[in-house]
CSV table of N, CA, C and O in Angstrom, one decimal:
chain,number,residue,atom,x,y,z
F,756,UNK,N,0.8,-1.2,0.0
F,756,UNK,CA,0.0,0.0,0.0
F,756,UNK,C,0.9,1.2,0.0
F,756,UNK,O,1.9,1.1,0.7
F,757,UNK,N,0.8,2.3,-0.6
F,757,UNK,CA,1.0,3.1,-0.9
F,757,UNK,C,1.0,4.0,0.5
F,757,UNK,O,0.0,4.0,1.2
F,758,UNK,N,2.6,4.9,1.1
F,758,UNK,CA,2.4,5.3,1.8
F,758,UNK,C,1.9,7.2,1.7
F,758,UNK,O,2.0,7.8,0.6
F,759,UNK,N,1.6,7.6,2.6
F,759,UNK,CA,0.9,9.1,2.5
F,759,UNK,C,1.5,10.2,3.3
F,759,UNK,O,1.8,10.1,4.5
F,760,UNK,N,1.6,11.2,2.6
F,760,UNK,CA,2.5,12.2,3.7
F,760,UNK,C,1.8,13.8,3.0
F,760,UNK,O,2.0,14.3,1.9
F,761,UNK,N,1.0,14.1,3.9
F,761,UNK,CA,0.2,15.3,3.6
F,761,UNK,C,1.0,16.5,4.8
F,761,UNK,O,1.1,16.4,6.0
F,762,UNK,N,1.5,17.4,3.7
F,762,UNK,CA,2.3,18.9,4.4
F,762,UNK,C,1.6,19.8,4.8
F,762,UNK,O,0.4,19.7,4.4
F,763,UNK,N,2.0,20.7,5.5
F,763,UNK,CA,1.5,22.0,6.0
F,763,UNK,C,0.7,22.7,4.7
F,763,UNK,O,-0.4,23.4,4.8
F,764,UNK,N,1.3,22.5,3.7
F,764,UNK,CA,0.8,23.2,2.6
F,764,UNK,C,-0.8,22.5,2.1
F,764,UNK,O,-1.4,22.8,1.1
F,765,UNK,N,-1.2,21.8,2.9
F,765,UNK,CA,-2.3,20.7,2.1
F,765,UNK,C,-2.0,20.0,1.1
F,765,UNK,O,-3.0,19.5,0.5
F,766,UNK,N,-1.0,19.9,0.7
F,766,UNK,CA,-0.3,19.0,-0.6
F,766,UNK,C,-0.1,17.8,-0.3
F,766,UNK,O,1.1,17.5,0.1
F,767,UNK,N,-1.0,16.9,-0.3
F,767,UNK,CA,0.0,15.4,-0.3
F,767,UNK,C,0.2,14.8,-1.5
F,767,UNK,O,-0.3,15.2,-2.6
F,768,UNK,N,1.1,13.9,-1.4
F,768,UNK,CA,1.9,12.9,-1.9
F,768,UNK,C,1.7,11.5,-1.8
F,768,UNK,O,1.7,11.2,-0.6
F,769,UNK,N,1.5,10.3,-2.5
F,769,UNK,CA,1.6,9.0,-2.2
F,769,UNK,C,3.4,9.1,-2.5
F,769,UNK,O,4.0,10.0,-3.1
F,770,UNK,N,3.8,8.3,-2.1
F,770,UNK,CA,5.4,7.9,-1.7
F,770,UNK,C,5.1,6.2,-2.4
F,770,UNK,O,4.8,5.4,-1.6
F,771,UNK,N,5.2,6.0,-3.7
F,771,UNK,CA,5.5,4.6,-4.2
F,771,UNK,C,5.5,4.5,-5.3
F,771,UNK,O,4.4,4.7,-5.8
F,772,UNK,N,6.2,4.3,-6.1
F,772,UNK,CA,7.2,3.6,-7.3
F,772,UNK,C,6.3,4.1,-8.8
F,772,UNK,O,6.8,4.4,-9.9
F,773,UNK,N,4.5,4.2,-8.3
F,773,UNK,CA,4.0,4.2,-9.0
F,773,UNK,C,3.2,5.9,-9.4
F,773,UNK,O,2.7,6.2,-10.5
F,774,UNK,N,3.3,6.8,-8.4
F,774,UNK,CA,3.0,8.1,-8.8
F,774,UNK,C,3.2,9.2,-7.5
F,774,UNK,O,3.3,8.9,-6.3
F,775,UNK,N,3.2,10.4,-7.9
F,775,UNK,CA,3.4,11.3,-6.8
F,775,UNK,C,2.1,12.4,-7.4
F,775,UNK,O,2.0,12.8,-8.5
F,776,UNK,N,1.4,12.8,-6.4
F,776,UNK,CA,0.3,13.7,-6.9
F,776,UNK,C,0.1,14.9,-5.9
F,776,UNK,O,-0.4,14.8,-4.8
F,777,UNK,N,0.7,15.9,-6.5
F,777,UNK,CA,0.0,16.6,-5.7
F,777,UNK,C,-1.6,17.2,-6.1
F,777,UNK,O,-1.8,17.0,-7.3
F,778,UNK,N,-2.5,17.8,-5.6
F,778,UNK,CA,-3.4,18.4,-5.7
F,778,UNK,C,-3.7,19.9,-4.8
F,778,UNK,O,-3.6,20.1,-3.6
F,779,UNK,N,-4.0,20.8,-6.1
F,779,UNK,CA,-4.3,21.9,-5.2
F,779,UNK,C,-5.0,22.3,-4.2
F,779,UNK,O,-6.2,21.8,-4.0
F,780,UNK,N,-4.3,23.3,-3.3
F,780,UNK,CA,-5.7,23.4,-2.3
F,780,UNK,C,-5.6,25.0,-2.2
F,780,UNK,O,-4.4,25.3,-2.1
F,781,UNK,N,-6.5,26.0,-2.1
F,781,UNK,CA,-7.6,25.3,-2.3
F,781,UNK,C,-8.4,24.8,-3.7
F,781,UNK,O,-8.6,25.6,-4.6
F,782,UNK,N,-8.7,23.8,-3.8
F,782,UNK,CA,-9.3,23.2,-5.2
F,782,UNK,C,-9.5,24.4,-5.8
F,782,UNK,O,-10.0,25.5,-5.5
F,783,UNK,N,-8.9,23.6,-7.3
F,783,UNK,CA,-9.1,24.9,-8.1
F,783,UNK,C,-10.7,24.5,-9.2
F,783,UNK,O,-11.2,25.4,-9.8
F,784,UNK,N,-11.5,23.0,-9.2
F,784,UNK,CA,-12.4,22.3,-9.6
F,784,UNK,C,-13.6,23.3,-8.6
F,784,UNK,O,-13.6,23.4,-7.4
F,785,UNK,N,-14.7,23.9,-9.7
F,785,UNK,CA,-15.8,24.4,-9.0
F,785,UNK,C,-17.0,24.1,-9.5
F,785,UNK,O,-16.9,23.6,-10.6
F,786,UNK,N,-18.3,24.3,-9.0
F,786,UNK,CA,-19.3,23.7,-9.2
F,786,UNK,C,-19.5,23.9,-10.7
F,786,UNK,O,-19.9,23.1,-11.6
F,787,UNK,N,-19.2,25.2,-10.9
F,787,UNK,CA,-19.5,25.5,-12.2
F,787,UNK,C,-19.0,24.5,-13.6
F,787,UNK,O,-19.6,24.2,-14.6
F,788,UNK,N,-17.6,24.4,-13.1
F,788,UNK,CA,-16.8,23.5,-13.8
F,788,UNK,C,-17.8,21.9,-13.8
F,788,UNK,O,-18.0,21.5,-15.0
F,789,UNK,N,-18.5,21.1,-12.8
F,789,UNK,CA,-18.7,20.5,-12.6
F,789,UNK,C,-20.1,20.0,-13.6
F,789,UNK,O,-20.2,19.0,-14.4
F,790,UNK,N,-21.3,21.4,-13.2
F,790,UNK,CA,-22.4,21.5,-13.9
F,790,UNK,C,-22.1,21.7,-15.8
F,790,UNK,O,-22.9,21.3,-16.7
F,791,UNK,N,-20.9,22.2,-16.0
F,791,UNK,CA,-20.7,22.5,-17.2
F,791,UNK,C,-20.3,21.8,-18.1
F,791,UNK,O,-20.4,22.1,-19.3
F,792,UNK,N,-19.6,20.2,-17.3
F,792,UNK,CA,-19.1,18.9,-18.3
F,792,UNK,C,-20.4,18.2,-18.3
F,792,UNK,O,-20.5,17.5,-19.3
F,793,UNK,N,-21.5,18.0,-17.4
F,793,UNK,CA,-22.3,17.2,-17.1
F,793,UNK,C,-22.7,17.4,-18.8
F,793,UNK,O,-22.5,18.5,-19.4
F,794,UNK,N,-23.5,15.8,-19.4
F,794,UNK,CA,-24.4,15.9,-20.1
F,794,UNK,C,-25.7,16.8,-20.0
F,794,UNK,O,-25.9,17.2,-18.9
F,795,UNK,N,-26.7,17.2,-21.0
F,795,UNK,CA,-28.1,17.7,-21.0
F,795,UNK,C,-28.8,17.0,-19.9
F,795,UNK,O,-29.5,17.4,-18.9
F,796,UNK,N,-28.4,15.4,-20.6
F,796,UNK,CA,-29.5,14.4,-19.7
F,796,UNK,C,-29.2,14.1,-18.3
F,796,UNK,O,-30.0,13.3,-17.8
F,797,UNK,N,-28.0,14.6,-17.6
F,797,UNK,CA,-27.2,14.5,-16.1
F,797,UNK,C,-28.1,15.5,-15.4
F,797,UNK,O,-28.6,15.2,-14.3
F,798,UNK,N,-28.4,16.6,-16.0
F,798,UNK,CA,-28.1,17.9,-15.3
F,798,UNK,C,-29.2,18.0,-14.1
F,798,UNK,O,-29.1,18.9,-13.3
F,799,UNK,N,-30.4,17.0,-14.1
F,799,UNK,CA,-31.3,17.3,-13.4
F,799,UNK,C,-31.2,15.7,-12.3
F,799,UNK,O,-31.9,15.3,-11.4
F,800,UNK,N,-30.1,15.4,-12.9
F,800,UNK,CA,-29.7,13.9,-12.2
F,800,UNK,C,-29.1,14.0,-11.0
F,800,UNK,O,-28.2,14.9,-11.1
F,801,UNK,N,-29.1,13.3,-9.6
F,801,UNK,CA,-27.9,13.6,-8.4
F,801,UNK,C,-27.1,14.2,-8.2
F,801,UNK,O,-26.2,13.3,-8.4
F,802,UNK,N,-26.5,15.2,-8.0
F,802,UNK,CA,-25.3,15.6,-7.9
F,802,UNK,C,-24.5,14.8,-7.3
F,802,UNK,O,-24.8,14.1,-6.4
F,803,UNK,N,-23.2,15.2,-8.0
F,803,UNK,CA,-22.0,14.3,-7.1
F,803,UNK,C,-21.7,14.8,-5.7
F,803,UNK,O,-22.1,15.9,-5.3
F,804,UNK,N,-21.0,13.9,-4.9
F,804,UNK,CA,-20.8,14.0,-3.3
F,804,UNK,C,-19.3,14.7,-3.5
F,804,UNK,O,-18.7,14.8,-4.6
F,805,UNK,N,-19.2,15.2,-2.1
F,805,UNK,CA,-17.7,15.7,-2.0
F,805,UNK,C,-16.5,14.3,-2.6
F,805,UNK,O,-15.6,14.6,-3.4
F,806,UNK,N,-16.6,13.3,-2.1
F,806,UNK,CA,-15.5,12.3,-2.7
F,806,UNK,C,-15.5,12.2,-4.0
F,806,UNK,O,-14.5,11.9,-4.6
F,807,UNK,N,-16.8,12.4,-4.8
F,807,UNK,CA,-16.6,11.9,-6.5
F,807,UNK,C,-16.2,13.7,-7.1
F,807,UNK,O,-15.7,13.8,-8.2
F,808,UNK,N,-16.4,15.0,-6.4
F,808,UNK,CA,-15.6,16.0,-7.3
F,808,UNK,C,-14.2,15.7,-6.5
F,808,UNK,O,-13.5,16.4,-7.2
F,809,UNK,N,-13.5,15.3,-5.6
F,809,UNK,CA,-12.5,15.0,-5.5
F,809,UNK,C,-11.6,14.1,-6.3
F,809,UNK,O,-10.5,14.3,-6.6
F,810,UNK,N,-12.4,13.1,-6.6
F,810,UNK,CA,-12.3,11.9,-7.4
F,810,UNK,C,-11.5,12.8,-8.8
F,810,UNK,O,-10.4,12.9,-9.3
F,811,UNK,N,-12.8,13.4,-8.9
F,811,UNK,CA,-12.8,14.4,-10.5
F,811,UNK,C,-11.3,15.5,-10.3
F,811,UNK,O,-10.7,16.0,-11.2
F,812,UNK,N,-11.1,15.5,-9.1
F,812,UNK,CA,-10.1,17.2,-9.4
F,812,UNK,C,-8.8,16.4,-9.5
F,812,UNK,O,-7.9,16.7,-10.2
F,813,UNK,N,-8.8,14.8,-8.5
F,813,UNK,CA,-7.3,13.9,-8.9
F,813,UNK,C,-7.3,13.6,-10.3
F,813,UNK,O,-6.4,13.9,-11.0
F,814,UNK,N,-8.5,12.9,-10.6
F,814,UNK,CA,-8.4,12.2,-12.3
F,814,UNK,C,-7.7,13.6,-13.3
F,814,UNK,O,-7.0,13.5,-14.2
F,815,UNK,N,-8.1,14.7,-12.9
F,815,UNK,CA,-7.9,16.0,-14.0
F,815,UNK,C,-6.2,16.0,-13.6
F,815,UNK,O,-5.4,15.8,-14.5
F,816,UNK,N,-5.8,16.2,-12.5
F,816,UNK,CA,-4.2,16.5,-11.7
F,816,UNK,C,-3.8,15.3,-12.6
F,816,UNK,O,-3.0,15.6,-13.5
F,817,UNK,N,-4.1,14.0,-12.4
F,817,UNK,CA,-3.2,13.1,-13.0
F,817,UNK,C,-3.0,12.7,-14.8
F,817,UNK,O,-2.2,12.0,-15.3
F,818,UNK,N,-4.2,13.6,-15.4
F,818,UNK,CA,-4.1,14.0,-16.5
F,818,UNK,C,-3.5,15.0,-16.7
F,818,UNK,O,-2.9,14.9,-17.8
F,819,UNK,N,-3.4,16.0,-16.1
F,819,UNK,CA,-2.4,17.4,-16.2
F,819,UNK,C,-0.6,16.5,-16.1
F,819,UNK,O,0.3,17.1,-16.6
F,820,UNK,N,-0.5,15.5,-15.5
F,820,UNK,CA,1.5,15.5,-15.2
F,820,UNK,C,1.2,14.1,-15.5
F,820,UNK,O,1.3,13.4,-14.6
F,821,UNK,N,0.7,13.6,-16.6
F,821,UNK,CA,1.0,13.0,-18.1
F,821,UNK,C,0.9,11.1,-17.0
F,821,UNK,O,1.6,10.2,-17.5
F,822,UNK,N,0.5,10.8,-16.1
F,822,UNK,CA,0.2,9.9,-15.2
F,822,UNK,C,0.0,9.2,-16.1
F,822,UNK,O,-0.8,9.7,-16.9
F,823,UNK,N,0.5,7.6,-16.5
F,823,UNK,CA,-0.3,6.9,-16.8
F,823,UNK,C,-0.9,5.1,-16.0
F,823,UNK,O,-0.3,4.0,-16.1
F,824,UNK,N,-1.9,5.5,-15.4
F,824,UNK,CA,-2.5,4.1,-14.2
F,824,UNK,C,-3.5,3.7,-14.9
F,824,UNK,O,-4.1,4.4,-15.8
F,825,UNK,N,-3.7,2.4,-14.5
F,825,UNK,CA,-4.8,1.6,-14.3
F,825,UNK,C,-5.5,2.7,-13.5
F,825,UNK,O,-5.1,3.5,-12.7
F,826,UNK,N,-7.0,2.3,-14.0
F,826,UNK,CA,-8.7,3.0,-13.3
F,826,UNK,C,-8.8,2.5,-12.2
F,826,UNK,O,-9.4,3.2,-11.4
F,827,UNK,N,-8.1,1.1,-11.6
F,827,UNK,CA,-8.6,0.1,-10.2
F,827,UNK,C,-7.1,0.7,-9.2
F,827,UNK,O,-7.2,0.7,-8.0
F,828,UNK,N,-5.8,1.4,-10.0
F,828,UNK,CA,-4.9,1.8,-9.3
F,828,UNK,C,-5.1,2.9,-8.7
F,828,UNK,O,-4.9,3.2,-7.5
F,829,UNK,N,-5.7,3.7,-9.9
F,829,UNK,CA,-6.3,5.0,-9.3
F,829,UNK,C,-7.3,5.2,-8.1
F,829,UNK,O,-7.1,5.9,-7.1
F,830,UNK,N,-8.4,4.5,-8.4
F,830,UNK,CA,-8.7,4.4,-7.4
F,830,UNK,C,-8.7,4.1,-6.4
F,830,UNK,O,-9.4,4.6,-5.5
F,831,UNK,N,-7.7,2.9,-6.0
F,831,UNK,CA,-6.8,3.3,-4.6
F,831,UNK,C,-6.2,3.9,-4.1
F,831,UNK,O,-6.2,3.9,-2.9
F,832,UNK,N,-5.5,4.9,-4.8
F,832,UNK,CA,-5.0,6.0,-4.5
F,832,UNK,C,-5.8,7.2,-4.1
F,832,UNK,O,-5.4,7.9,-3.2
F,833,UNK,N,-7.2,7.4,-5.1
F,833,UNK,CA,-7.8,8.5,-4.9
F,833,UNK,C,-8.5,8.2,-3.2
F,833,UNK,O,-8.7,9.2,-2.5
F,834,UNK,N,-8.7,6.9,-2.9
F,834,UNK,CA,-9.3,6.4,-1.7
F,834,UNK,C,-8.0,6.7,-0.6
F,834,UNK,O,-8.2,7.2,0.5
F,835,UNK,N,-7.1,6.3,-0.8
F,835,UNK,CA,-6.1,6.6,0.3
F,835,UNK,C,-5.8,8.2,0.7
F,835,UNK,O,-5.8,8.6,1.9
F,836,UNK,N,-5.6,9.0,-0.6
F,836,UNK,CA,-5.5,10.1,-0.4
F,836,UNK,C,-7.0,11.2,0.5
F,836,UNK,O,-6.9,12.1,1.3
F,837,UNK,N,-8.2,10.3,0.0
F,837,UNK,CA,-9.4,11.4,0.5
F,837,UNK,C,-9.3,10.9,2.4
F,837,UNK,O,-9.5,11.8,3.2
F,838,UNK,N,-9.1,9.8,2.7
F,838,UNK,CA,-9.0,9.4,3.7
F,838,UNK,C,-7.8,9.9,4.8
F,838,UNK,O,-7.9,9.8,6.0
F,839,UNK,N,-6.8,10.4,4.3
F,839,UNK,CA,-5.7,10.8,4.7
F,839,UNK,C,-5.8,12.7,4.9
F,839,UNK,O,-5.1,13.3,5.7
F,840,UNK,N,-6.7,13.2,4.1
F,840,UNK,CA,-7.2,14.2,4.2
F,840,UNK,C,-7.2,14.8,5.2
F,840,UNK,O,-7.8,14.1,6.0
F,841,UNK,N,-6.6,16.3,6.0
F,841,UNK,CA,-7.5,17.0,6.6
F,841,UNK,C,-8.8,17.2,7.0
F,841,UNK,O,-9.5,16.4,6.3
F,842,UNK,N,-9.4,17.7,7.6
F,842,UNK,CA,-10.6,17.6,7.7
F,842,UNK,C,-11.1,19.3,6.6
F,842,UNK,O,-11.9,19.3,5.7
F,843,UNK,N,-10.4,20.1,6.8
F,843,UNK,CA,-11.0,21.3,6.3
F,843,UNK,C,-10.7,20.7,4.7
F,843,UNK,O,-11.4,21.1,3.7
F,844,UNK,N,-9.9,20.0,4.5
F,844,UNK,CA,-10.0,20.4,2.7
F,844,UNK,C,-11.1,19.3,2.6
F,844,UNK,O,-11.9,19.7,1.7
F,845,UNK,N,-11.7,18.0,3.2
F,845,UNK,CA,-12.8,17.5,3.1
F,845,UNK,C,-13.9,18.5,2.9
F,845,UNK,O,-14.7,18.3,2.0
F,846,UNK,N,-14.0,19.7,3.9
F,846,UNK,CA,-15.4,20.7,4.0
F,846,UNK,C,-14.8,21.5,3.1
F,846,UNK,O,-15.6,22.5,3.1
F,847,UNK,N,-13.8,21.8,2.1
F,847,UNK,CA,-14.3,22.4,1.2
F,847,UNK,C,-14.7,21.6,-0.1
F,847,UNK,O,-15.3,22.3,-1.0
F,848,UNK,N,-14.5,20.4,-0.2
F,848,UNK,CA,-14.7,20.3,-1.4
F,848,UNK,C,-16.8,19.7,-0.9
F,848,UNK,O,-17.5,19.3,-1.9
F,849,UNK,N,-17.1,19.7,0.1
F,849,UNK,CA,-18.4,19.2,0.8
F,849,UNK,C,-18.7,20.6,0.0
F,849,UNK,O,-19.5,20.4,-0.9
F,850,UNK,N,-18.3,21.8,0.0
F,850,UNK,CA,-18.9,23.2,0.0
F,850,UNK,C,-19.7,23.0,-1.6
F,850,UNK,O,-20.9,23.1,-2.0
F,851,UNK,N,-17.9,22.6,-2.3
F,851,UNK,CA,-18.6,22.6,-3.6
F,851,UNK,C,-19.9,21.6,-4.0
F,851,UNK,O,-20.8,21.9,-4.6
F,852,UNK,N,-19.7,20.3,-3.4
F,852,UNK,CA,-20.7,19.6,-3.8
F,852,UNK,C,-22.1,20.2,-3.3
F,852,UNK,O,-23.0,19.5,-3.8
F,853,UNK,N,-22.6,20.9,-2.7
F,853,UNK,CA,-23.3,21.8,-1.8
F,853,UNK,C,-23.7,22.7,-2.7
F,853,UNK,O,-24.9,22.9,-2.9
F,854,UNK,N,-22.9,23.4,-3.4
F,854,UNK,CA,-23.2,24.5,-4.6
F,854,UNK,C,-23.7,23.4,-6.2
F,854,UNK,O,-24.7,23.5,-6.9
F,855,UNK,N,-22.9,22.6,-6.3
F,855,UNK,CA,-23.3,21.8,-7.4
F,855,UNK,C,-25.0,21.5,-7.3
F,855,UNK,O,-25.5,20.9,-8.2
């Protein structure tokens, strides 16, 4: 398992062989961004929770610095990282899902 080391800056890192990510904080992913990829036929559909636009702001980070994983890698990662979390950058990205 992939170890975790989250800095004063809210930047963490996994530490293993396989990727290093940082993600910004504060999230630069906002509802708007959110409501604005959605399909026509999404838009009146559930909104996403705080973990799936998180989900969304890693999947974009790890497309931005040319990452290439497995979808079942990633998402252990994206799970280790939201869990390792702070609590305040959890309530912000709750904020956006709240505005979405």
């Amino acid at each position: 398992m992939a170890k975790m080391s989250c800095q004063t800056t809210n930047k963490c890192q996994v530490s293993n062989t396989m990727a290093k990510i940082e993600l910004p904080f504060p999230p630069t992913i906002t509802a708007t961004d959110i409501v604005n990829r959605r399909k026509p036929s999404k838009i009146k559909s559930k909104s996403p929770n705080a973990f799936l636009i998180y989900r969304k702001a890693f999947l974009d980070q790890l497309s931005n610095s040319k990452h290439n994983l497995k979808m079942t890698d990633v998402s252990k990662l994206v799970s280790t990282y939201w869990k390792n979390e702070p609590e305040n950058v959890k309530e912000e990205y709750r904020k956006i899902a709240a505005q979405v």
